[in-house]
Coordinates of C-alpha atoms in Angstrom, one line a residue:
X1 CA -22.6 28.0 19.1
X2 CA -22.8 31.3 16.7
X3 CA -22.1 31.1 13.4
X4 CA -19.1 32.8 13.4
X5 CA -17.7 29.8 15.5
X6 CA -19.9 26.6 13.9
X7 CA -17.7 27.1 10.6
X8 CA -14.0 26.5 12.4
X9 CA -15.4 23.7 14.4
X10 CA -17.0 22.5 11.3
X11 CA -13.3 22.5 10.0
X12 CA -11.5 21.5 12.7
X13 CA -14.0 18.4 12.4
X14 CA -12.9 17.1 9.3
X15 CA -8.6 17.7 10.2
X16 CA -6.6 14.3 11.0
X17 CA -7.6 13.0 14.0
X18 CA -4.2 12.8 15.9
X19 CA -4.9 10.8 18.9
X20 CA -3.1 7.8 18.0
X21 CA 0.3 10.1 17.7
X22 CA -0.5 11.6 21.0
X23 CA -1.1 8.0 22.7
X24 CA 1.4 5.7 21.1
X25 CA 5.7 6.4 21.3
X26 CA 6.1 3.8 18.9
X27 CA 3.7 4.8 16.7
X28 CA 5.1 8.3 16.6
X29 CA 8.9 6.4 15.9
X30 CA 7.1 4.3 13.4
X31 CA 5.8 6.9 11.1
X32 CA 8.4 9.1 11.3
X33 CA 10.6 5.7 10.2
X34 CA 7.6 5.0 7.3
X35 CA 7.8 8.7 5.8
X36 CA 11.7 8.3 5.6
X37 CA 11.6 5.1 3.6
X38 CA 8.6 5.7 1.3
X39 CA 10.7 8.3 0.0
X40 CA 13.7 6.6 -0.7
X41 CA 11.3 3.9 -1.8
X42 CA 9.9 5.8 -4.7
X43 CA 12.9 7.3 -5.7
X44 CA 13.9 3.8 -6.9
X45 CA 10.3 2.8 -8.0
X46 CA 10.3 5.3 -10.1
X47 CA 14.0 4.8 -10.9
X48 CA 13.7 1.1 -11.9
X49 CA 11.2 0.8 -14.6
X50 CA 12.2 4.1 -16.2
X51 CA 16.2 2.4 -16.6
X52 CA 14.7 -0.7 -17.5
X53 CA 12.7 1.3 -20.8
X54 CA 16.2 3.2 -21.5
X55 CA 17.6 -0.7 -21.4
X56 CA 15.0 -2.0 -23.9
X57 CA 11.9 0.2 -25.1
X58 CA 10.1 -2.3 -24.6
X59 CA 6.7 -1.9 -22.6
X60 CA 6.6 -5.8 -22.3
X61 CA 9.6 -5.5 -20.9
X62 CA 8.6 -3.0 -17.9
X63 CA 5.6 -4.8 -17.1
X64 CA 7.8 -7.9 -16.5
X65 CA 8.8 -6.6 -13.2
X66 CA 5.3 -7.5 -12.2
X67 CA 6.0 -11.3 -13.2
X68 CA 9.6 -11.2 -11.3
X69 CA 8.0 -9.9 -8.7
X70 CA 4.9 -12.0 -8.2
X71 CA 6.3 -15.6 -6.8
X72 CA 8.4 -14.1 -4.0
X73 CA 5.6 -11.5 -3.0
X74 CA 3.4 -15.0 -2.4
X75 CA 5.6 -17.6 -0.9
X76 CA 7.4 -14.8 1.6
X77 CA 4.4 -13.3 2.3
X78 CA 2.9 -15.7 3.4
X79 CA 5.8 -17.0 5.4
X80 CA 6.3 -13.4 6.5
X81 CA 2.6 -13.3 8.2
X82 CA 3.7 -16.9 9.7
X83 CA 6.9 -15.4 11.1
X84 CA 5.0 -12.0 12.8
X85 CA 3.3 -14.8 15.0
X86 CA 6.0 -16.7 16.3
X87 CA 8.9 -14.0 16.9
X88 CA 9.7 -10.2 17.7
X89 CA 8.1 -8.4 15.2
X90 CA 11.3 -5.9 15.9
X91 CA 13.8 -7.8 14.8
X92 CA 11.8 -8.4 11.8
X93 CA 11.0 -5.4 10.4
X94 CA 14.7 -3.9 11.5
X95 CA 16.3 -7.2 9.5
X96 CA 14.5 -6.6 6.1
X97 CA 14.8 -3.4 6.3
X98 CA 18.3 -3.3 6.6
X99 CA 18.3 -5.5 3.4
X100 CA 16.2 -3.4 1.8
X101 CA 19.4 -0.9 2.2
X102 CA 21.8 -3.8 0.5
X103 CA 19.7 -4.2 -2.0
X104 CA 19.5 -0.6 -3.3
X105 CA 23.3 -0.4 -2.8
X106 CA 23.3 -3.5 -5.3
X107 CA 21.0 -0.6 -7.7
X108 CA 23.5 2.0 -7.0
X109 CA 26.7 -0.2 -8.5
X110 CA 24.9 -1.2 -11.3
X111 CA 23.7 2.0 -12.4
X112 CA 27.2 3.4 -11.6
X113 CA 29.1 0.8 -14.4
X114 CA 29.7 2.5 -17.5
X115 CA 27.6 -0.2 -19.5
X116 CA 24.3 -0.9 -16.6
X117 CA 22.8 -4.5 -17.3
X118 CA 19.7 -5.5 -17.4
X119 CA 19.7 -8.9 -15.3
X120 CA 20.7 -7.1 -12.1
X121 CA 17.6 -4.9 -12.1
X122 CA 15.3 -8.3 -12.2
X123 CA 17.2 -9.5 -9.3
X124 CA 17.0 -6.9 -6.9
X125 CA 12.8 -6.1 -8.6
X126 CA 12.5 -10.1 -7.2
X127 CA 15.2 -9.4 -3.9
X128 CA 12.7 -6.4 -2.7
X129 CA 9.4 -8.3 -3.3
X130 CA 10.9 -10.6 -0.8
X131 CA 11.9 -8.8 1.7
X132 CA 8.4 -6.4 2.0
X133 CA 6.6 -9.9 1.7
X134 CA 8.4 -10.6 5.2
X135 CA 8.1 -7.3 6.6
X136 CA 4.9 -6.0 5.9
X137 CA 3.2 -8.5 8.2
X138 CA 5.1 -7.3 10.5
X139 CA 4.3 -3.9 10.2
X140 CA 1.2 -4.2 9.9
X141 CA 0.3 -6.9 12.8
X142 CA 2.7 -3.8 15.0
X143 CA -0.1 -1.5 14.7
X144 CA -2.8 -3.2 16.7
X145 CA -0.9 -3.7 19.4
X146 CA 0.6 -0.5 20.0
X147 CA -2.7 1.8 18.9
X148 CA -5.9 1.7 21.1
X149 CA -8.7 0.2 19.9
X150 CA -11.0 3.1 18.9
X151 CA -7.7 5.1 17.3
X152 CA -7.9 2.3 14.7
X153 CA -9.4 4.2 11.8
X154 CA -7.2 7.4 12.7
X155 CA -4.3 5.4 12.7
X156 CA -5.1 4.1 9.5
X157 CA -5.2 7.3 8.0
X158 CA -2.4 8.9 9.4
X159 CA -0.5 5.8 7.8
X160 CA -1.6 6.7 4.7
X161 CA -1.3 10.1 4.7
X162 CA 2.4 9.2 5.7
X163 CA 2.2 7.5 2.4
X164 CA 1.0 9.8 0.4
X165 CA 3.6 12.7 1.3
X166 CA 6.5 10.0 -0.1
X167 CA 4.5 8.9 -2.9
X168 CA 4.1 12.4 -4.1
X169 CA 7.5 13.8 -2.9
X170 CA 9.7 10.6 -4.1
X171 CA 7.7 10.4 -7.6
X172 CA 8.1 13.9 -8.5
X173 CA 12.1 14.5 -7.1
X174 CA 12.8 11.2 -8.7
X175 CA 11.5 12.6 -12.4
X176 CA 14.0 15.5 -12.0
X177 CA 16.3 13.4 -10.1
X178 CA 16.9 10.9 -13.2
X179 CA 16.4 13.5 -15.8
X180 CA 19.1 15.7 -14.3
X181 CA 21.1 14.0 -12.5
X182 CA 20.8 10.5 -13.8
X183 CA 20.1 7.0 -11.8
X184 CA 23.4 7.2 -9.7
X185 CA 22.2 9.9 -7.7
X186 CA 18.4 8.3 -7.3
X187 CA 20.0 5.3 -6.2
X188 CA 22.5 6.7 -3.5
X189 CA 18.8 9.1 -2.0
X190 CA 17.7 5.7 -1.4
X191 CA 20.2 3.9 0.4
X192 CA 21.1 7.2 2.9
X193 CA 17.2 6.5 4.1
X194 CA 17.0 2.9 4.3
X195 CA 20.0 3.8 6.5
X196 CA 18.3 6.4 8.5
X197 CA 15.1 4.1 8.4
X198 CA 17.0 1.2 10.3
X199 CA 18.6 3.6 13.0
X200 CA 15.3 4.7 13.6
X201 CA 14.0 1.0 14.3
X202 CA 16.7 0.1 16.8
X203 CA 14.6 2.4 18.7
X204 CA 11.7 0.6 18.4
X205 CA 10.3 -0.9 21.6
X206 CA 10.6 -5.1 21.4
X207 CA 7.3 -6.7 20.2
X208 CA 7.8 -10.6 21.7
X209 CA 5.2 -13.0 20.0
X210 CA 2.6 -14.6 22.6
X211 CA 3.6 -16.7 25.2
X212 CA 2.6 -19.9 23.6
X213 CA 3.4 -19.0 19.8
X214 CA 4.4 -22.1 17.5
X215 CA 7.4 -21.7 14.9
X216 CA 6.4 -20.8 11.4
X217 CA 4.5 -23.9 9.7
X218 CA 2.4 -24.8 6.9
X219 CA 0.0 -26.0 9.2
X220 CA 0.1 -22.8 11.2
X221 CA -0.4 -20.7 7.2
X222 CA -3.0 -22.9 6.6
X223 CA -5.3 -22.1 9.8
X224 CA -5.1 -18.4 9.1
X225 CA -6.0 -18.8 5.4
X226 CA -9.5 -21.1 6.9
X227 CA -9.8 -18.2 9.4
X228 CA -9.9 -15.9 6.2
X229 CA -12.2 -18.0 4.2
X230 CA -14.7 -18.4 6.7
X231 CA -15.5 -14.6 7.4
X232 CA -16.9 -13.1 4.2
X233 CA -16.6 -9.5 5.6
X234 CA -12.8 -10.5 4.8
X235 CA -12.3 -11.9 2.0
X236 CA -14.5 -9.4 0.3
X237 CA -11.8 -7.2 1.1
X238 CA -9.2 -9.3 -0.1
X239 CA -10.6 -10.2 -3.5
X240 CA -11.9 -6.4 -4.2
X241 CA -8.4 -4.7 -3.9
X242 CA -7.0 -7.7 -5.9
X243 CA -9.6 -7.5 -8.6
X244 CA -9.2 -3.4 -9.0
X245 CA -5.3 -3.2 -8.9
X246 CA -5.7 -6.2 -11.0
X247 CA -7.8 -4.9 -13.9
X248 CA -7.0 -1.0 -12.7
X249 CA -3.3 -0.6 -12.1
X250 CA -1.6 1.6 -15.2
X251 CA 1.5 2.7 -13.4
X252 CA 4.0 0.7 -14.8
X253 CA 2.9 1.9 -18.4
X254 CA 2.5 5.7 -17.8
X255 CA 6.4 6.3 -19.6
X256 CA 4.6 5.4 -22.6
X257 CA 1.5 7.0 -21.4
X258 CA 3.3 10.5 -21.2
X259 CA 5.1 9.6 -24.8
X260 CA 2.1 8.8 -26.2
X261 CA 0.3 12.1 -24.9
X262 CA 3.5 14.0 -25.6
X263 CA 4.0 15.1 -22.7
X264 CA 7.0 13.5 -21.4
X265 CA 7.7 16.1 -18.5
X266 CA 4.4 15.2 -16.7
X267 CA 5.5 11.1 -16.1
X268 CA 6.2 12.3 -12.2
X269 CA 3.2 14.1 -12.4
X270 CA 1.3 11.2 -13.7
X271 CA 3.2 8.8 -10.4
X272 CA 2.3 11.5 -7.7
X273 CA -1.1 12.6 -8.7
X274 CA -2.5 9.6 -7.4
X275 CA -1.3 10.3 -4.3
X276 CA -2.6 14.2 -4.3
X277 CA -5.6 12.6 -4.4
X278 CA -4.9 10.7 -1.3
X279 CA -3.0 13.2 0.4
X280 CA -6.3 15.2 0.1
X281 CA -9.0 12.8 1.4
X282 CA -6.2 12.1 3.9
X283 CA -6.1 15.8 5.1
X284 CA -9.7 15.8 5.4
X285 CA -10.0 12.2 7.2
X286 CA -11.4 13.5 10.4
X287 CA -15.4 12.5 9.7
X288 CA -14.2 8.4 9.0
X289 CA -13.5 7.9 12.7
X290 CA -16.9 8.6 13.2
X291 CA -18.2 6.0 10.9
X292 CA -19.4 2.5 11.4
X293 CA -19.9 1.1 8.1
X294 CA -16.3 0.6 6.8
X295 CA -16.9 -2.6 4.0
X296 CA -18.9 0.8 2.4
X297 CA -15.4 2.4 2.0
X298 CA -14.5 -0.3 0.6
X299 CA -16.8 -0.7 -2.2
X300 CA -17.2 2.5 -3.2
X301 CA -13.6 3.7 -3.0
X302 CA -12.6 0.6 -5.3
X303 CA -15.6 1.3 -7.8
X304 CA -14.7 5.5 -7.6
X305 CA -11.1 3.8 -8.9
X306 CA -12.4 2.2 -11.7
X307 CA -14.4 5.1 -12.8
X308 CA -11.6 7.5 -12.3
X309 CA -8.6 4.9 -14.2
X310 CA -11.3 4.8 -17.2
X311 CA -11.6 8.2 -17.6
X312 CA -8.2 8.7 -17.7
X313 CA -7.4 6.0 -20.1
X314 CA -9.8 7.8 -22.4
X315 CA -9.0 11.6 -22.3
X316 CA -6.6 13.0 -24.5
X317 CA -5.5 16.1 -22.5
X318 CA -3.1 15.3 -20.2
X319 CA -4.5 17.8 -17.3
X320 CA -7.7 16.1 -17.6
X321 CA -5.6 12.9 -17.2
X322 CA -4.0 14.0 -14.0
X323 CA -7.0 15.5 -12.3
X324 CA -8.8 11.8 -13.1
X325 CA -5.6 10.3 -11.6
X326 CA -5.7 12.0 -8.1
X327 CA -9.5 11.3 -8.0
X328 CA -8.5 7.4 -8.5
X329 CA -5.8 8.1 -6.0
X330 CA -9.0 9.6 -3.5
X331 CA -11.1 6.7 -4.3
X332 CA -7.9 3.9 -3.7
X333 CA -7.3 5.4 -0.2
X334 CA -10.8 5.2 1.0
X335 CA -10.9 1.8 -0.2
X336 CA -7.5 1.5 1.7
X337 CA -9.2 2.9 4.8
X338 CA -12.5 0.2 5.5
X339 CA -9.8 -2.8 4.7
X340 CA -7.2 -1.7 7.1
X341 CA -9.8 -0.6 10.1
X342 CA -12.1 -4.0 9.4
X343 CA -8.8 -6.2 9.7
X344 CA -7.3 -4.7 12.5
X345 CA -10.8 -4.3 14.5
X346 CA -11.8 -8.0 13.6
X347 CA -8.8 -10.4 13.3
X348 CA -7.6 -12.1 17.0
X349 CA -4.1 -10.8 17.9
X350 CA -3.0 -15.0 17.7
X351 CA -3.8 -14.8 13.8
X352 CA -2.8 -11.2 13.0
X353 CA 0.8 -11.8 12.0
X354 CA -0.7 -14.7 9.6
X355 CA -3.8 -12.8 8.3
X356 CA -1.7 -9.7 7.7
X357 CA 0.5 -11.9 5.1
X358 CA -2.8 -13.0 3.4
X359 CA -3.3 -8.9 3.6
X360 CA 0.2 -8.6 1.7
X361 CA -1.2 -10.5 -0.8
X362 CA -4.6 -9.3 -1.6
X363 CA -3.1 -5.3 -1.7
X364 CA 0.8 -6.5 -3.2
X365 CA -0.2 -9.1 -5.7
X366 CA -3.2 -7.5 -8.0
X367 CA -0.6 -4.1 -8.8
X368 CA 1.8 -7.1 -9.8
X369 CA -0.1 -9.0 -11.8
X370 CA -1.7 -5.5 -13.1
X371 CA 1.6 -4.7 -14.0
X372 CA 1.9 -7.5 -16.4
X373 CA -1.6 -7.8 -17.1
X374 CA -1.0 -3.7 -18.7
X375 CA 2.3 -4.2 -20.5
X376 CA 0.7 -7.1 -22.4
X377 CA -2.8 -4.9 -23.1
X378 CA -0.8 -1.8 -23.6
X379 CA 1.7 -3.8 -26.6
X380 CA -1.2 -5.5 -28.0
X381 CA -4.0 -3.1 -28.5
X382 CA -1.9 0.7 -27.4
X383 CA -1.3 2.2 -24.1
X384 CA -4.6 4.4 -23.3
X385 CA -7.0 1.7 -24.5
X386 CA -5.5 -1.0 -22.0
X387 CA -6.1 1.9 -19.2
X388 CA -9.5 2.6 -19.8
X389 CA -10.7 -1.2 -21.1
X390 CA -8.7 -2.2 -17.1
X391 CA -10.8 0.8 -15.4
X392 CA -14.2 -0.5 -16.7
X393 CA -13.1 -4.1 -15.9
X394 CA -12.5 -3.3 -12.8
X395 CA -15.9 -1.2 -11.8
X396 CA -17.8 -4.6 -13.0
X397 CA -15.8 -6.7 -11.0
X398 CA -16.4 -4.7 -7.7
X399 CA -20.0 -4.6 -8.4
X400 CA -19.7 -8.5 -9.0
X401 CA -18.1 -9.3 -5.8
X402 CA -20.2 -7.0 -3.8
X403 CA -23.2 -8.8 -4.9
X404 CA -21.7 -12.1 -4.0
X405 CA -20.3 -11.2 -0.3
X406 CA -23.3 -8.7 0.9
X407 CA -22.2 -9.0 4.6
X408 CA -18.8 -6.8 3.5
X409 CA -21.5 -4.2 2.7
X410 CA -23.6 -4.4 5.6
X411 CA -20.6 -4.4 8.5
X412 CA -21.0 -2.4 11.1
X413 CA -17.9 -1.8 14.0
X414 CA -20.3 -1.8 16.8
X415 CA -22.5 -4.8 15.8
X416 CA -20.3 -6.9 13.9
X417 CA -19.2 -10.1 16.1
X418 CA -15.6 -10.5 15.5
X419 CA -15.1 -6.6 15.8
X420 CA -17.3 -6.8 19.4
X421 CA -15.3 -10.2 20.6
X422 CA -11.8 -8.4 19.2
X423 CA -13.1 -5.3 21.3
X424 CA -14.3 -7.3 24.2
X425 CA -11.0 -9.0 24.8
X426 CA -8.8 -6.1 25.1
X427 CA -10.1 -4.4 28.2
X428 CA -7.3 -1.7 28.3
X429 CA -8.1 -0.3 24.5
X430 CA -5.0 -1.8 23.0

C-alpha cells in the first residue's frame, strides 16, 4: 500500500462500522424508529424542567423530578425485564410507546391552559419513568436477537450515535423552541413523533418469548438478579454507571448553571454538548470492534466523566464549560460502549429480558437520584460547586469499585467464559 493510499484506509478504519444495518431489517426499522423518538424525547426533557423553574424558581424543585421519577423507574423496570422474557417483545415496546404518545398529549393540554399547573407535570415525570422502565428491556433484550454476534459492539455504537444526533438536535431546537415559540409548540413536536414512532413499530417483525418462558414472577426477578450478583464482570458495570451518574449528573441544574454564568442563551448548548462529544467518538467508533477488552471502556470512560464534569463545575467561562461537557459526553459513551457489548456478548438469551431490567436500573436510576442528589448540593452550597464536588466524587468512586471487582478490568471477549458459552450456543451468529 503507498502512502498516498495508507491515509484513506487509515480513515475509512476508524468510520462506523455498518454491518449490523446491512445484515439486520429490523435493526435498520429500529433505529430509524429510535432517532424519531429521541427527538421528540428531548424536546420534552428539555421542555419539562425548564416549565417547572418558570412554575417555581426553585432548583429543589427541578431536581424533584429525579425523586418522582425514581420508584416507578425500579419497580417497572424490573417488572419490564420480567415481562421481555415471557411475551413478544413487539407488542411491548409498540404498547408503551404508544403511551408514551398519551402522555405527552397530557404535557401538551397542560401547557396549553391559560394558568399551567404544576401537579400535572409530576404526574406525567412519574407516568414516563414507567413506561421506559417497561420498555427498555425490551429494547434492549431485541438487539441480541436480531444482530449477529460479532456486530455486537458496532451495533452498540450505531445505537448511540442514533442517540446522540436527538440528543443534540432535540436539546438545542427545544431551547429556541420554548424561547420562541413557548411549551405548546414543544409539546405538540413530541407527540407527531411518538406517533410516527409507533407506525414504525407495527412494522416490526414479532419477537415471541422462548418456547418454555414462565409469566412474570418475583421468583423469576429474583433469579436474574443472583445471575447478576454472581458474575462480577457485571455488576461492575452496573455499580460504575450508577456511582458516576450518581455523583456526576449536573443536567437538571444547568438553567441555573447558565444564570449563574450569565449566559442564559447557551442552556441548549450546555444539554447538547454532551452529546457532541458522543456524536464524535461515535463517528470515529470503527477501531472498538476490533477490541477485546471492553470492562476497560468502561472504567476509563466513567473516570474520563468525572474528570471532564469537575472541570466544568470549576471554570468560569462558559466555552471552556462546553468543550469540558462534550469531553464528559466522549468519556460517558465509551463507558456506554464496554457495558452494552459485555451484556449482550455474556448474558444467556433465557435471562436477557430480566438482566436488561437490572440494566435499566444501573444506567436510569444514578441520573435520577443525581438529579436530586444536585438540586439539593446546588441549593445548599451553589450550583458550580455541587458540579465539580459530584465530578471528583465520582472519579474516586470508579477507582474504588475498580479495585474491588478486578475481573471487569481484565475481561476479554474471546477468553471470558460466559462471552465464549453465549458465543458457542448460537451457531448461526445471532
Amino acid at each position: 500500500m503507498t502512502s498516498a493510499t495508507a491515509l484513506p484506509a487509515r480513515l475509512s478504519a476508524l468510520l462506523p462500522d455498518l454491518s449490523p444495518w446491512r445484515s439486520s431489517a429490523d435493526f435498520r426499522l429500529l433505529w430509524v424508529q429510535g432517532l424519531v423518538t429521541y427527538f421528540g424525547s428531548f424536546m420534552a426533557l428539555i421542555a419539562l424542567p425548564l416549565q417547572i423553574k418558570e412554575l417555581t424558581g426553585s432548583p429543589l424543585a427541578v431536581g424533584a423530578m429525579g425523586a418522582v421519577e425514581l420508584v416507578p423507574l425500579v419497580v417497572f423496570g424490573l417488572y419490564g425485564g420480567a415481562l421481555a422474557d415471557s411475551a413478544d417483545r413487539r407488542k411491548v415496546i409498540l404498547g408503551t410507546e404508544a403511551g408514551l404518545g398519551l402522555l405527552a398529549l397530557v404535557l401538551l393540554v397542560n401547557a396549553a391552559l391559560p394558568d399551567p399547573m404544576l401537579w400535572p407535570l409530576y404526574l406525567v415525570a412519574g407516568g414516563v419513568s414507567a413506561l421506559a422502565g417497561l420498555q427498555r428491556p425490551a429494547l434492549d433484550s431485541l438487539i441480541a436477537r436480531i444482530v449477529p454476534h460479532d456486530q455486537l459492539t458496532a451495533a452498540a455504537a450505531l445505537n448511540s450515535l442514533r442517540w446522540q444526533f436527538g440528543a443534540i438536535t432535540g436539546p438545542a431546537v427545544a431551547g429556541l423552541v420554548v424561547a420562541y415559540a413557548g411549551h405548546p409548540t414543544a409539546y405538540t413536536v413530541t407527540v407527531v413523533t411518538f406517533t410516527v414512532s409507533v407506525l414504525l413499530c407495527l412494522r416490526l417483525a414479532p419477537a415471541p418469548p422462548a418456547e418454555h418462558a414462565r409469566k412474570p414472577s418475583l421468583r423469576g426477578i429474583a433469579e436474574g438478579a443472583r445471575y447478576a450478583w454472581s458474575r462480577p464482570v457485571l455488576l461492575g458495570t452496573y455499580a460504575i454507571d450508577l456511582a458516576a451518574m450518581f455523583f456526576a449528573f449536573p443536567n437538571t441544574i444547568f438553567p441555573f448553571l447558565a444564570d449563574e454564568l450569565d449566559a442564559e442563551w447557551s442552556l441548549g448548548l450546555m444539554y447538547a454538548a454532551g452529546s457532541v462529544g458522543s456524536l464524535v467518538l461515535g463517528l470515529t467508533s470503527g477501531w472498538t470492534s476490533r477490541v477485546r477488552r471492553h470492562g476497560l471502556f468502561v472504567v476509563f470512560g466513567a473516570a474520563a466523566w468525572g474528570l471532564a464534569i469537575a472541570a466544568a463545575g470549576w471554570f468560569s467561562n462558559v466555552w471552556l464549560v462546553l468543550v469540558c461537557l462534550a469531553v464528559a459526553g466522549a468519556g460517558d459513551m465509551l463507558s456506554g460502549l464496554g457495558r452494552s457489548t459485555i451484556w449482550n456478548q455474556t448474558i444467556p438469551e433465557e435471562l436477557r429480558g430480566r438482566l436488561a431490567g437490572i440494566e435499566v436500573l444501573s444506567y436510569s436510576v444514578g441520573p435520577q437520584l443525581g438529579q436530586v442528589r444536585a438540586g439539593a448540593m446546588a441549593g445548599w452550597t451553589g450550583t458550580r460547586s455541587a458540579i465539580w464536588t459530584g465530578g471528583v466524587a465520582c472519579v474516586a468512586s470508579v477507582a474504588l469499585l475498580a479495585a474491588a471487582l478486578p475481573k471487569l478490568l481484565t475481561y476479554d471477549s474471546e477468553t471470558d467464559a460466559d462471552a465464549v458459552r453465549r458465543r458457542q450456543s448460537s451457531p448461526s451468529g445471532v
